[in-house]
mmCIF file of C-alpha atoms in Angstrom:
data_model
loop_
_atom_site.group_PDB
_atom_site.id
_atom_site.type_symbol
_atom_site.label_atom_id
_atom_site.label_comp_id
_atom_site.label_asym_id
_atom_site.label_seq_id
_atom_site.Cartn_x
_atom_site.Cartn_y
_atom_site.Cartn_z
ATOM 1 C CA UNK A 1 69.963 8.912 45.384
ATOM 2 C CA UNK A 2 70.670 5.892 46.854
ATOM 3 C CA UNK A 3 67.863 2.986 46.536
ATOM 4 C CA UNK A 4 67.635 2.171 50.263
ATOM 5 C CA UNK A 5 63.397 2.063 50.531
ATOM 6 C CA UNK A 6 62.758 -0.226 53.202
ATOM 7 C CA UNK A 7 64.801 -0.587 56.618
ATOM 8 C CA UNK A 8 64.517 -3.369 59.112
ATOM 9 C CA UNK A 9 65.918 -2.426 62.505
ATOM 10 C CA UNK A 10 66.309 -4.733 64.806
ATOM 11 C CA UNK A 11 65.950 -3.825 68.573
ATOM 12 C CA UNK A 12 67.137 -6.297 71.866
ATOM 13 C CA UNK A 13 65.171 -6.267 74.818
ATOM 14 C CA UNK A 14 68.044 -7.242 76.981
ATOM 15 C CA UNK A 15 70.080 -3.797 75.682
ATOM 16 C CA UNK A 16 68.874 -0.599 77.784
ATOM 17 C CA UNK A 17 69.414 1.476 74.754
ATOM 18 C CA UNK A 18 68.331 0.947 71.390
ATOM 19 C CA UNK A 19 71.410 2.914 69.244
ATOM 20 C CA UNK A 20 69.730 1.104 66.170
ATOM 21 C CA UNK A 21 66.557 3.159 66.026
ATOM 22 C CA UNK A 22 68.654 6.335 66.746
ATOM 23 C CA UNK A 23 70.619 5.198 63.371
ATOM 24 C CA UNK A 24 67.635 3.847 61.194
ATOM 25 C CA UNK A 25 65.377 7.288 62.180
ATOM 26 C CA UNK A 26 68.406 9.358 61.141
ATOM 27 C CA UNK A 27 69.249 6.984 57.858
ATOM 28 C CA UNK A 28 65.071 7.232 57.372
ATOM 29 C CA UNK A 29 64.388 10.966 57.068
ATOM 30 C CA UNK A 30 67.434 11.259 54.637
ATOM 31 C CA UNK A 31 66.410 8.095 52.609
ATOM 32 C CA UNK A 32 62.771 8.918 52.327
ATOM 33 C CA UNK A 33 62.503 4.934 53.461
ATOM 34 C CA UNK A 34 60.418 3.110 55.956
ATOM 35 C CA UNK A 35 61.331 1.313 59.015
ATOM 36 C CA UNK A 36 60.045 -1.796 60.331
ATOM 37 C CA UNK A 37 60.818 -2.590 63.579
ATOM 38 C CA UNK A 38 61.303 -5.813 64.779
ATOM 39 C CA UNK A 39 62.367 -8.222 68.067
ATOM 40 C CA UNK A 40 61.756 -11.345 69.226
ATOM 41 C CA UNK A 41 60.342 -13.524 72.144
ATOM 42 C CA UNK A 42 60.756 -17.081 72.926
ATOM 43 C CA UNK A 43 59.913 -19.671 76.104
ATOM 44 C CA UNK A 44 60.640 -23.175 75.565
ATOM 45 C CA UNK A 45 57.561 -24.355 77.625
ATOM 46 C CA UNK A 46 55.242 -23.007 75.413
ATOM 47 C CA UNK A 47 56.691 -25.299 72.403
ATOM 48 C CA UNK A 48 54.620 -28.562 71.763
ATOM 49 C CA UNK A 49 55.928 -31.742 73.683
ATOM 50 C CA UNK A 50 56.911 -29.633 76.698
ATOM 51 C CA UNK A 51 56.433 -31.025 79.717
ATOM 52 C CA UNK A 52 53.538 -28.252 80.274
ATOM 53 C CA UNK A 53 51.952 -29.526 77.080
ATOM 54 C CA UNK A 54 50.755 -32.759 78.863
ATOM 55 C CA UNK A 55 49.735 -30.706 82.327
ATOM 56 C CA UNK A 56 48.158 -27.400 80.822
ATOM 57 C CA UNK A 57 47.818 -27.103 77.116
ATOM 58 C CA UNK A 58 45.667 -24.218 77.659
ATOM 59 C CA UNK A 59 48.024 -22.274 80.281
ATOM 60 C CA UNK A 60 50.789 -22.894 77.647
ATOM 61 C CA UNK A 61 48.692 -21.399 75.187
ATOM 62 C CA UNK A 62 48.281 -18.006 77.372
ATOM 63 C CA UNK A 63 51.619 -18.152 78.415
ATOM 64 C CA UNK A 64 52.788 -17.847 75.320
ATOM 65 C CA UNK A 65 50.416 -15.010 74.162
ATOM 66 C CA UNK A 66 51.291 -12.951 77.180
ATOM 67 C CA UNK A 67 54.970 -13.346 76.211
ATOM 68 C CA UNK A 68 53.927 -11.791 72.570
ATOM 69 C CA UNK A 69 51.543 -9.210 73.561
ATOM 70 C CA UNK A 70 54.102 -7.866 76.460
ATOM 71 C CA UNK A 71 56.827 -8.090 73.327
ATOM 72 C CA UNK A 72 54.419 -6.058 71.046
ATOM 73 C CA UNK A 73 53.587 -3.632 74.209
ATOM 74 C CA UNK A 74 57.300 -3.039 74.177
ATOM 75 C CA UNK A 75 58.507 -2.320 70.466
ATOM 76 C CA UNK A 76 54.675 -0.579 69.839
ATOM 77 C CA UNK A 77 56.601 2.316 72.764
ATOM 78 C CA UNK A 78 58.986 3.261 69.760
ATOM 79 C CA UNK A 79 56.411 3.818 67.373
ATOM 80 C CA UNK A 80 55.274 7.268 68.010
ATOM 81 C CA UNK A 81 58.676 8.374 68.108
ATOM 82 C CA UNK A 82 59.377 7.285 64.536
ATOM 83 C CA UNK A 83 55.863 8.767 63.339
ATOM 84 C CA UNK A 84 56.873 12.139 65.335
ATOM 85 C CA UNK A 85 60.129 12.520 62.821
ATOM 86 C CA UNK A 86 58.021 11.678 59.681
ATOM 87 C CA UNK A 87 59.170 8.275 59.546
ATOM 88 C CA UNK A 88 56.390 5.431 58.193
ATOM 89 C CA UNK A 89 56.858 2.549 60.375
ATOM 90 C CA UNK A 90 55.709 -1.412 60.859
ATOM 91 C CA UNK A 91 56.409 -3.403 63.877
ATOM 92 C CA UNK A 92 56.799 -7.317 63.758
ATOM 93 C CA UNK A 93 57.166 -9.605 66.895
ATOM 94 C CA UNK A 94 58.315 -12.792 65.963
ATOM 95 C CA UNK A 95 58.437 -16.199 68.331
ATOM 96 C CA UNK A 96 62.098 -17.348 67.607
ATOM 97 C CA UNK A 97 64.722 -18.678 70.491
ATOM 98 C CA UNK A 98 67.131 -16.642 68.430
ATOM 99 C CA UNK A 99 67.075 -12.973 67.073
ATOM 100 C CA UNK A 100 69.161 -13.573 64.160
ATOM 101 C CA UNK A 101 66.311 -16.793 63.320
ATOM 102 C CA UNK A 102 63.312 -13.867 63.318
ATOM 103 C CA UNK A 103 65.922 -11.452 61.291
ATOM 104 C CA UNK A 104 65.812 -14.622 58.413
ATOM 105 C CA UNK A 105 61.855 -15.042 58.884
ATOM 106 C CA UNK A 106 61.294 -11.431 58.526
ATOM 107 C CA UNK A 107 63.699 -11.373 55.132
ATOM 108 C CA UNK A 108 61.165 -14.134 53.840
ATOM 109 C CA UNK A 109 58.063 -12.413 54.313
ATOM 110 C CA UNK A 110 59.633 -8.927 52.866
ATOM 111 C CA UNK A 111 62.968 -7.676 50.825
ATOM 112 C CA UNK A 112 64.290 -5.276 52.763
ATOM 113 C CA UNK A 113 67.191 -3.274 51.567
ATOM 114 C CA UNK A 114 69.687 -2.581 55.007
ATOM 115 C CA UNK A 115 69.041 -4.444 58.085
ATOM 116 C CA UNK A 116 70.309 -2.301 61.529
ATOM 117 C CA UNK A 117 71.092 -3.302 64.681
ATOM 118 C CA UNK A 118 73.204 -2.160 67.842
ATOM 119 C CA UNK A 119 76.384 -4.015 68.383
ATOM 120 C CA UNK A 120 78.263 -4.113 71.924
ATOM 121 C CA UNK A 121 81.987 -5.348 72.429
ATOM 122 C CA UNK A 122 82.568 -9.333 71.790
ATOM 123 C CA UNK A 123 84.457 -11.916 72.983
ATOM 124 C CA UNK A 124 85.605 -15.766 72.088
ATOM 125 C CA UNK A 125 82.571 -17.045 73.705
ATOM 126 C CA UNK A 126 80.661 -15.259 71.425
ATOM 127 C CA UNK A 127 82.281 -16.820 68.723
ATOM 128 C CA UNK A 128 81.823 -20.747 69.947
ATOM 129 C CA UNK A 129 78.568 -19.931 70.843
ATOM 130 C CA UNK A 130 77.578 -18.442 67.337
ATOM 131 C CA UNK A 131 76.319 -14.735 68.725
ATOM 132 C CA UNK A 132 73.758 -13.282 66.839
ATOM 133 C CA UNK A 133 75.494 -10.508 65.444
ATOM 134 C CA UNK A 134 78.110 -12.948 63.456
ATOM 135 C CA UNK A 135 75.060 -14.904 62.953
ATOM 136 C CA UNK A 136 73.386 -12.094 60.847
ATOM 137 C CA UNK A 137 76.816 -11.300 59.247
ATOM 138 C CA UNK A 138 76.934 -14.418 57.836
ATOM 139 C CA UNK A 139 73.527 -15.730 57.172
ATOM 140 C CA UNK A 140 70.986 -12.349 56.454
ATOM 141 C CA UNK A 141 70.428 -11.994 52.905
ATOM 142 C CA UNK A 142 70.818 -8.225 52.652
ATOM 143 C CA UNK A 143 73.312 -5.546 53.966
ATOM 144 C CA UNK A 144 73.852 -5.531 57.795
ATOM 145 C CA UNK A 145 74.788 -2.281 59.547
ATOM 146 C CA UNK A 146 75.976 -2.439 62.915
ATOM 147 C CA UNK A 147 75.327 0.472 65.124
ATOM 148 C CA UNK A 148 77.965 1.452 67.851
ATOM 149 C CA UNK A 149 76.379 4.732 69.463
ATOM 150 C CA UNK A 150 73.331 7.046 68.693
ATOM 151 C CA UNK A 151 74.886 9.902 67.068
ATOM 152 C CA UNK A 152 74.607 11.160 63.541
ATOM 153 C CA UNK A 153 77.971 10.619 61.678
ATOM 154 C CA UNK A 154 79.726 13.698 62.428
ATOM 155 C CA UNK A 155 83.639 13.218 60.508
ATOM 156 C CA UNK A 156 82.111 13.204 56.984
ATOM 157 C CA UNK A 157 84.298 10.143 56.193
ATOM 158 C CA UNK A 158 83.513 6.368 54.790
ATOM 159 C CA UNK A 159 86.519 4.504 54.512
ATOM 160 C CA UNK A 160 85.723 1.239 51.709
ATOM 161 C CA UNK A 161 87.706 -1.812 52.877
ATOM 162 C CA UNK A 162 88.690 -4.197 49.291
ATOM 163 C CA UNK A 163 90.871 -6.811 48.659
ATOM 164 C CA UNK A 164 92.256 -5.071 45.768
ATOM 165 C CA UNK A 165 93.961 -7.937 43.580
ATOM 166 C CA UNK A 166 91.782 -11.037 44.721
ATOM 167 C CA UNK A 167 92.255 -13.309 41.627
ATOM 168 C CA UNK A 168 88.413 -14.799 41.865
ATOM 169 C CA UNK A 169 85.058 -13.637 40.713
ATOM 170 C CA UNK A 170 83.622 -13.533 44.173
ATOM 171 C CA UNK A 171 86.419 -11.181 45.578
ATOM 172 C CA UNK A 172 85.609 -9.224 42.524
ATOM 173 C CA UNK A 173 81.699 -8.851 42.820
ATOM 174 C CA UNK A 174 82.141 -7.586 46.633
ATOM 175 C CA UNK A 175 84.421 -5.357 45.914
ATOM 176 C CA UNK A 176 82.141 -3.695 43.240
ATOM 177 C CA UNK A 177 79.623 -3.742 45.491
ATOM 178 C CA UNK A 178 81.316 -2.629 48.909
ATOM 179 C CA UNK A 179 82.647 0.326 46.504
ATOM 180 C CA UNK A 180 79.043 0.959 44.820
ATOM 181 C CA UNK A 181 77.019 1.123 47.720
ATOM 182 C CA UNK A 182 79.948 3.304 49.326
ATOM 183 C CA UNK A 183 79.479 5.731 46.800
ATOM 184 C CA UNK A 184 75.904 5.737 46.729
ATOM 185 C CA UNK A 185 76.330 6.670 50.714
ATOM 186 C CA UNK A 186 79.064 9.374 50.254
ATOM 187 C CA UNK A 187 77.239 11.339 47.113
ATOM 188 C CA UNK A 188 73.989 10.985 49.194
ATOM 189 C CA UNK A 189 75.373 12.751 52.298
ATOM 190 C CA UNK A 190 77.926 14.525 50.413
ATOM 191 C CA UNK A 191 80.800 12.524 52.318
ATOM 192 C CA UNK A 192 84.455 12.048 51.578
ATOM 193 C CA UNK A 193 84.795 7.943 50.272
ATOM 194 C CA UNK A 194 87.955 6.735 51.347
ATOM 195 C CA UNK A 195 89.640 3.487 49.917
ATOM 196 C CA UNK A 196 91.428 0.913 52.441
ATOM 197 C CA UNK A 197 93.135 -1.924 51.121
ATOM 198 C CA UNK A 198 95.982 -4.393 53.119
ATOM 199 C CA UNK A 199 98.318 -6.618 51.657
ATOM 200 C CA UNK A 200 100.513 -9.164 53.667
ATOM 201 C CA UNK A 201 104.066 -9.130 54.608
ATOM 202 C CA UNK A 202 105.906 -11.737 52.269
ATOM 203 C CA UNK A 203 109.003 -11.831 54.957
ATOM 204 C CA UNK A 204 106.358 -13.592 57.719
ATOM 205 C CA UNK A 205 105.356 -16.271 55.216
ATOM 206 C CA UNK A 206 108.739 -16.717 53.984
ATOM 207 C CA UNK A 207 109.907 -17.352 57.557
ATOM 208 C CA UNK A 208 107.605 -19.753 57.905
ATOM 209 C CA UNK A 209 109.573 -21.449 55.477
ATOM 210 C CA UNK A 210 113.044 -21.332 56.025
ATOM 211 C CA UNK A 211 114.435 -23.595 53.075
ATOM 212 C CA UNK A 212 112.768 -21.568 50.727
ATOM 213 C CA UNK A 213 114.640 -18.022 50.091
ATOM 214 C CA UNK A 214 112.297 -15.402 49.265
ATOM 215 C CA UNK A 215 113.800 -12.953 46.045
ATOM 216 C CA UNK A 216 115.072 -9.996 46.702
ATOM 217 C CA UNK A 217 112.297 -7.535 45.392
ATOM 218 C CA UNK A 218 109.382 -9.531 45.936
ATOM 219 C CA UNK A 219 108.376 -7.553 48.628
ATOM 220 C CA UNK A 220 108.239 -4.263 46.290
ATOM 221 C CA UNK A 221 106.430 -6.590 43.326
ATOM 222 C CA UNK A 222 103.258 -6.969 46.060
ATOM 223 C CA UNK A 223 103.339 -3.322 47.098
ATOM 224 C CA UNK A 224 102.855 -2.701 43.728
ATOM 225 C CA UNK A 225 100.594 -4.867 42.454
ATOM 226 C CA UNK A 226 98.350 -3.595 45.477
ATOM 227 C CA UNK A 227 99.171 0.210 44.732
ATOM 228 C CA UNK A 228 98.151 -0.692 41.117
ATOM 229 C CA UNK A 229 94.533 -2.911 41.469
ATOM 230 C CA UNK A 230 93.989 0.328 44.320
ATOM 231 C CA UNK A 231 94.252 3.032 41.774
ATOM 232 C CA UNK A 232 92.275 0.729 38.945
ATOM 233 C CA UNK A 233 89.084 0.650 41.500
ATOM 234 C CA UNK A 234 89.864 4.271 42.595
ATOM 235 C CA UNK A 235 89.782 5.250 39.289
ATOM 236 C CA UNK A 236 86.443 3.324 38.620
ATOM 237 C CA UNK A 237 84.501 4.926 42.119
ATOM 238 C CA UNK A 238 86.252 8.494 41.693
ATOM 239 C CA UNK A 239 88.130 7.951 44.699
ATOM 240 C CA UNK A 240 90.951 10.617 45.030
ATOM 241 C CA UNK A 241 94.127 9.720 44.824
ATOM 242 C CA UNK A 242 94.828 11.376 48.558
ATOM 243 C CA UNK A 243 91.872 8.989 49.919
ATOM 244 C CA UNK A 244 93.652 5.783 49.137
ATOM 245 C CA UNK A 245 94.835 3.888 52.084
ATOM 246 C CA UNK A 246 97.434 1.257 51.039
ATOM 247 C CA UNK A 247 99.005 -1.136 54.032
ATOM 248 C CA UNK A 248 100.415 -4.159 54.879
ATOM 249 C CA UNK A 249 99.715 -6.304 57.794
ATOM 250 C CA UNK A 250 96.709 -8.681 58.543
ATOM 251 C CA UNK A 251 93.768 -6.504 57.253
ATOM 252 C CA UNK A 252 91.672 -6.087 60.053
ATOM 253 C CA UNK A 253 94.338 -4.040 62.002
ATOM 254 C CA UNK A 254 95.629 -2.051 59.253
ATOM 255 C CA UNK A 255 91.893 -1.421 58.221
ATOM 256 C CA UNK A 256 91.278 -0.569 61.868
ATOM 257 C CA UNK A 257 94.336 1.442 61.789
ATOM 258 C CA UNK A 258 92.964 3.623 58.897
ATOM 259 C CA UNK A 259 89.488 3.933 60.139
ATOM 260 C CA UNK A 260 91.244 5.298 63.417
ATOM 261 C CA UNK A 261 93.567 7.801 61.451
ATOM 262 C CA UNK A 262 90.862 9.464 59.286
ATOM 263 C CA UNK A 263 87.999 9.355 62.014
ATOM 264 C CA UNK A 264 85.821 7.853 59.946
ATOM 265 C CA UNK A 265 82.341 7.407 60.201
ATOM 266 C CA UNK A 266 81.610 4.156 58.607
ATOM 267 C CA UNK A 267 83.325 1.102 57.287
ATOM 268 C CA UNK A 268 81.955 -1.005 54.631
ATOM 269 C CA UNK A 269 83.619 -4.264 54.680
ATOM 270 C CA UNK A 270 82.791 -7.174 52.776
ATOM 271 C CA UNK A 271 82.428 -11.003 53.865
ATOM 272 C CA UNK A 272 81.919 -14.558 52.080
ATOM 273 C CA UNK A 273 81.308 -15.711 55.563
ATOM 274 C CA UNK A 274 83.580 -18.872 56.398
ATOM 275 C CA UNK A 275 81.745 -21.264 58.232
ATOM 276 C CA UNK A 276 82.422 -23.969 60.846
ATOM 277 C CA UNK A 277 85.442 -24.387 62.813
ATOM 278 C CA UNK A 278 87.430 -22.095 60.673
ATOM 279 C CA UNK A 279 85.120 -20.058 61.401
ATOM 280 C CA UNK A 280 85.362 -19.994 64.667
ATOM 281 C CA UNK A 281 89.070 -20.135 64.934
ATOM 282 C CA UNK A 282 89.793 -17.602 62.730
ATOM 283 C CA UNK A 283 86.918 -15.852 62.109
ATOM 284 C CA UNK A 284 86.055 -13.253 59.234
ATOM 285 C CA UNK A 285 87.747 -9.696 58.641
ATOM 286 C CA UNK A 286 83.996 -8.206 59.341
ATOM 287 C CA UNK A 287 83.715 -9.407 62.397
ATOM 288 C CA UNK A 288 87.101 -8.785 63.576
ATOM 289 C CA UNK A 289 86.597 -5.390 62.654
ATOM 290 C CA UNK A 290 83.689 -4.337 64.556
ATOM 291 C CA UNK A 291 85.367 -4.485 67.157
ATOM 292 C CA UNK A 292 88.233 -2.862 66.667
ATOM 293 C CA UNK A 293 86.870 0.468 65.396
ATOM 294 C CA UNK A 294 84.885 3.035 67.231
ATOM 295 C CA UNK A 295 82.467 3.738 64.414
ATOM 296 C CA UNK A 296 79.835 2.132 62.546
ATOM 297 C CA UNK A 297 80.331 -1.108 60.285
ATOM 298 C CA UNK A 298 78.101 -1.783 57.253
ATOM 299 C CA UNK A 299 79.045 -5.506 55.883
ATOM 300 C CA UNK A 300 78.457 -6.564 52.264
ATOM 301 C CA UNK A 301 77.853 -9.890 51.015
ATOM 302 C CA UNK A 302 78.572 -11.226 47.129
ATOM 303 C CA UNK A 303 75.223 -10.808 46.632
ATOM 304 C CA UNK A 304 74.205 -7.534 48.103
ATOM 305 C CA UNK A 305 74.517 -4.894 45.314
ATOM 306 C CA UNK A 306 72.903 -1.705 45.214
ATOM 307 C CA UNK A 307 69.830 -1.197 42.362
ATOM 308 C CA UNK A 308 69.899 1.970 40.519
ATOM 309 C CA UNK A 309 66.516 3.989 41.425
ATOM 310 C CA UNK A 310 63.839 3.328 38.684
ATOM 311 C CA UNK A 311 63.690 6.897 37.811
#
């Protein structure tokens, strides 16, 4: 069973439908966890040394708790629905200008185990601008799954996305972990765990490089080197040898390309989360692949493993 006991779902106002709760409920019943539902709400008057501070102190004051209360008013409406399925459930409104700010504060005041939260399409904006959704990627301390539509998974695939023959330890703990709590997933919903894995084209970097010649079966030597580290961690998450997905291009399309060919459900993906202007400008593998499947994306960090049940 897997060890997923407490669920924070986070829900967006500004979104007209809440895909998250549809997941977490779902995720819930099966689990045997709780949810805790949780938004934010934010209005820069109402922060000392605002020009209302000096005016109104006391209108600032209400202003602020009408903000909360109608906030409260709003995720307390999903409440009974939870309870109606079975589902224990908490609600937290937090005042942060940013949602992925009251995702951190709620991770301080409790551990949860998987955070959820609806994703829509993104764009280069988003990145300069820091969106939340790369924001939680990068900076929650626990598992984020990002919701595309309501619907149960239906294709009874997960497709596991490694770097198979990264040479460092961190490389090495995420991919033990993206495969662990993938198999914790598939045995718990009795679902097919596929493995993905890309490895580049030596010609492009060669040709980036014209007075260097490139030998003649180094090509081959990295196909096999990937085919081998594949069938080590296959071997190690009793992955079949028919599940293995083995590619070369840049990873997020041929990732994309196998979580396209075997309809799958769910990708977990794993990021160390590159910050800054490389981050910006070229950005993370989990982020590029949100969106460029149709399905679900659960992202790993070093850090996130999965705890064996105490029983």
């Amino acid at each position: 069973m897997l060890d997923v006991n407490h669920i924070l779902v986070v829900l967006d106002s500004d979104h007209p439908e809440q895909v998250a709760l549809d997941r977490a409920l779902w995720l819930a019943r099966s689990l045997d966890a709780d949810l805790t539902l949780m938004t934010n709400t934010y209005e820069a008057y109402c922060e000392e040394g605002s020009p209302l501070t000096a005016i109104d102190s006391d209108t600032q004051q209400r202003i602020k708790q009408a903000l909360l209360n109608k906030a409260e008013n709003w995720i307390d409406s999903f409440i009974s629905e939870a309870e109606a399925d079975g589902v224990e459930v908490d609600t937290e409104v937090h005042w942060q200008k940013h949602l992925h700010d009251a995702v951190i504060e709620s991770m301080r005041n409790k551990c949860f185990d998987l955070v959820i939260k609806g994703t829509q399409p993104h764009s280069l904006v988003d990145r300069i601008f820091t969106h939340t959704d790369w924001n939680m990627l990068r900076h929650c301390p626990a598992p984020v799954l990002l919701v595309k539509e309501a619907k149960p998974w239906q294709h009874n695939r997960i497709l596991a996305a490694i770097d198979a023959t990264a040479p460092d330890q961190s490389h090495d703990l995420i991919n033990d972990n993206i495969l662990s709590f993938a198999e914790h997933l598939a045995d718990h919903f009795d679902t097919d765990l596929h493995l993905g894995n890309a490895y580049p084209l030596v010609s492009v970097a060669f040709a980036m490089v014209p007075e260097v010649t490139a030998p003649d079966d180094i090509q081959h030597y990295v196909t096999e080197q990937h085919e081998d580290a594949c069938q080590q961690w296959a071997q190690k998450f009793n992955v079949n040898n028919d599940h293995l997905h083995i590619g070369e291009g840049d990873t997020d399309d041929v990732i994309a390309g196998f979580a396209n060919d075997i309809e799958a459900d769910l990708v977990v993906v794993g990021t160390v989360g590159r910050e800054g202007l490389s981050g910006v400008l070229i950005g993370n593998t989990a982020e590029s692949l949100v969106d460029k499947v149709p399905c679900d994306v659960l992202v790993i960090k070093p850090l996130d493993g999965v705890r064996p049940d105490a029983d």
